Amino acid sequence: MPVTDYRTRWSGIRRSDLVNATPYAEARKEILRLLMGKVVIGHAIHNDFKVLGYSHPGSQTRDTSRIPLLNQKAGFPANECASLKRLTKAIFNREIQTGRKGHSSVEDARATMELYKVVEQEWERQLASKPQAHKTDKHGIN
């Protein structure tokens, strides 16, 4: 489908960036191949998965927008869905996403990984200590 709004302010993408771009179907196939069996770390990553029409296993997804530990370290309410920009400012006292040309995906990815690393050990320990859900058949029997 033709692009009707590049959302450049947020995406950083312009018409000229897509002139020789990989077609969506081909890019999607490669992205899904790369994600298989991997722990995926992102900020509000559900939005990216939605665009891909994809559902990654929750046990292999680390979404920095939904980590109460990060919010606590930033001084935000535990259940708040804080923006990447606010978390980065609060935890590292660093401004991101300030340019007029839109977000830099590289800058956002680096900030996300840095935030994850702040709570990685404690968060992974918490995840490992949670009882794993057992698979059940259609009648709820193990």
XYZ file of C-alpha atoms in Angstrom:
142
model
C 0.000 0.000 0.000
C 1.228 3.510 -0.667
C 2.489 5.394 2.394
C 0.128 8.248 3.251
C 1.897 9.524 6.372
C 5.563 8.850 7.083
C 5.174 10.126 10.670
C 8.672 11.514 10.204
C 8.603 13.313 13.540
C 8.500 9.926 15.272
C 9.898 7.521 12.701
C 12.648 9.648 11.187
C 11.637 8.127 7.820
C 11.162 10.249 4.687
C 9.945 9.395 1.221
C 13.537 9.356 -0.083
C 14.479 6.685 2.496
C 12.107 4.228 0.854
C 13.173 4.674 -2.778
C 15.292 1.502 -2.866
C 13.935 -0.058 0.319
C 13.429 -3.784 0.799
C 9.755 -4.649 0.152
C 7.697 -5.101 3.326
C 6.972 -8.817 2.816
C 10.652 -9.587 2.315
C 11.733 -7.449 5.286
C 9.047 -8.997 7.501
C 10.161 -12.513 6.608
C 13.776 -11.691 7.497
C 12.792 -9.942 10.754
C 10.665 -12.895 11.886
C 13.529 -15.264 11.042
C 15.845 -13.199 13.248
C 13.354 -13.092 16.149
C 12.699 -16.832 16.321
C 13.948 -18.295 19.587
C 15.430 -14.997 20.769
C 14.756 -12.854 23.806
C 13.585 -9.544 22.344
C 14.229 -6.331 24.258
C 12.372 -3.187 23.265
C 10.362 -0.240 24.517
C 6.624 -0.555 23.883
C 7.658 -3.421 21.610
C 4.032 -4.505 21.212
C 3.670 -1.666 18.692
C 6.426 -3.127 16.527
C 4.968 -6.622 16.799
C 1.548 -5.250 15.806
C 2.989 -3.724 12.613
C 4.555 -7.088 11.817
C 1.301 -8.955 12.534
C 3.325 -11.048 14.959
C 3.058 -12.268 18.526
C 6.341 -13.040 20.303
C 6.235 -15.354 23.338
C 5.829 -13.313 26.513
C 8.516 -15.378 28.221
C 10.985 -14.142 25.593
C 9.919 -10.487 25.558
C 11.476 -7.765 27.710
C 9.526 -4.522 27.346
C 11.195 -1.628 29.147
C 7.924 0.314 29.079
C 6.446 -2.283 31.438
C 9.103 -2.823 34.095
C 8.023 -1.624 37.539
C 11.685 -1.802 38.635
C 12.650 0.853 36.086
C 9.773 3.083 37.053
C 10.757 2.825 40.719
C 14.368 3.757 39.918
C 13.064 6.712 37.887
C 10.724 7.819 40.688
C 7.570 7.061 38.682
C 4.524 5.042 39.794
C 5.275 1.312 39.374
C 2.425 0.657 36.917
C 2.940 3.764 34.769
C 3.853 3.197 31.121
C 6.632 5.791 30.985
C 8.044 6.964 27.674
C 11.562 6.040 26.640
C 12.431 9.733 26.648
C 11.251 10.266 30.251
C 12.900 7.101 31.577
C 16.209 7.954 29.919
C 16.112 11.475 31.331
C 15.160 10.318 34.834
C 17.666 7.466 35.098
C 20.646 8.736 33.082
C 19.922 12.484 33.096
C 20.320 12.370 29.318
C 18.096 13.881 26.648
C 17.075 11.744 23.668
C 14.650 12.276 20.805
C 15.421 15.986 20.634
C 16.151 16.432 16.931
C 13.700 17.942 14.483
C 14.398 15.167 11.997
C 12.553 12.560 14.060
C 13.577 9.767 16.339
C 16.764 7.906 15.675
C 16.061 4.186 15.844
C 19.698 3.631 16.816
C 19.500 6.152 19.673
C 16.218 4.621 20.875
C 17.630 1.075 20.728
C 20.756 2.085 22.653
C 18.708 3.850 25.337
C 16.409 0.828 25.634
C 19.332 -1.565 26.085
C 20.962 0.735 28.634
C 17.702 0.870 30.604
C 17.336 -2.905 30.454
C 20.887 -3.370 31.745
C 20.094 -1.194 34.777
C 17.568 -3.787 36.006
C 18.628 -6.901 34.079
C 19.916 -9.030 36.953
C 17.075 -8.242 39.338
C 14.396 -8.489 36.649
C 15.666 -11.792 35.260
C 15.908 -13.177 38.819
C 12.268 -12.172 39.418
C 11.177 -13.778 36.150
C 13.070 -16.990 36.941
C 11.467 -17.239 40.389
C 7.908 -16.978 39.079
C 6.162 -20.333 38.718
C 6.003 -21.344 35.084
C 2.518 -21.865 33.681
C 1.941 -25.494 32.771
C 0.600 -26.367 29.369
C -2.861 -27.827 29.539
C -5.128 -29.503 27.050
C -8.491 -28.081 25.998
C -10.001 -29.419 29.213
C -7.409 -27.750 31.453
C -5.682 -31.035 32.304
C -1.858 -31.229 32.445
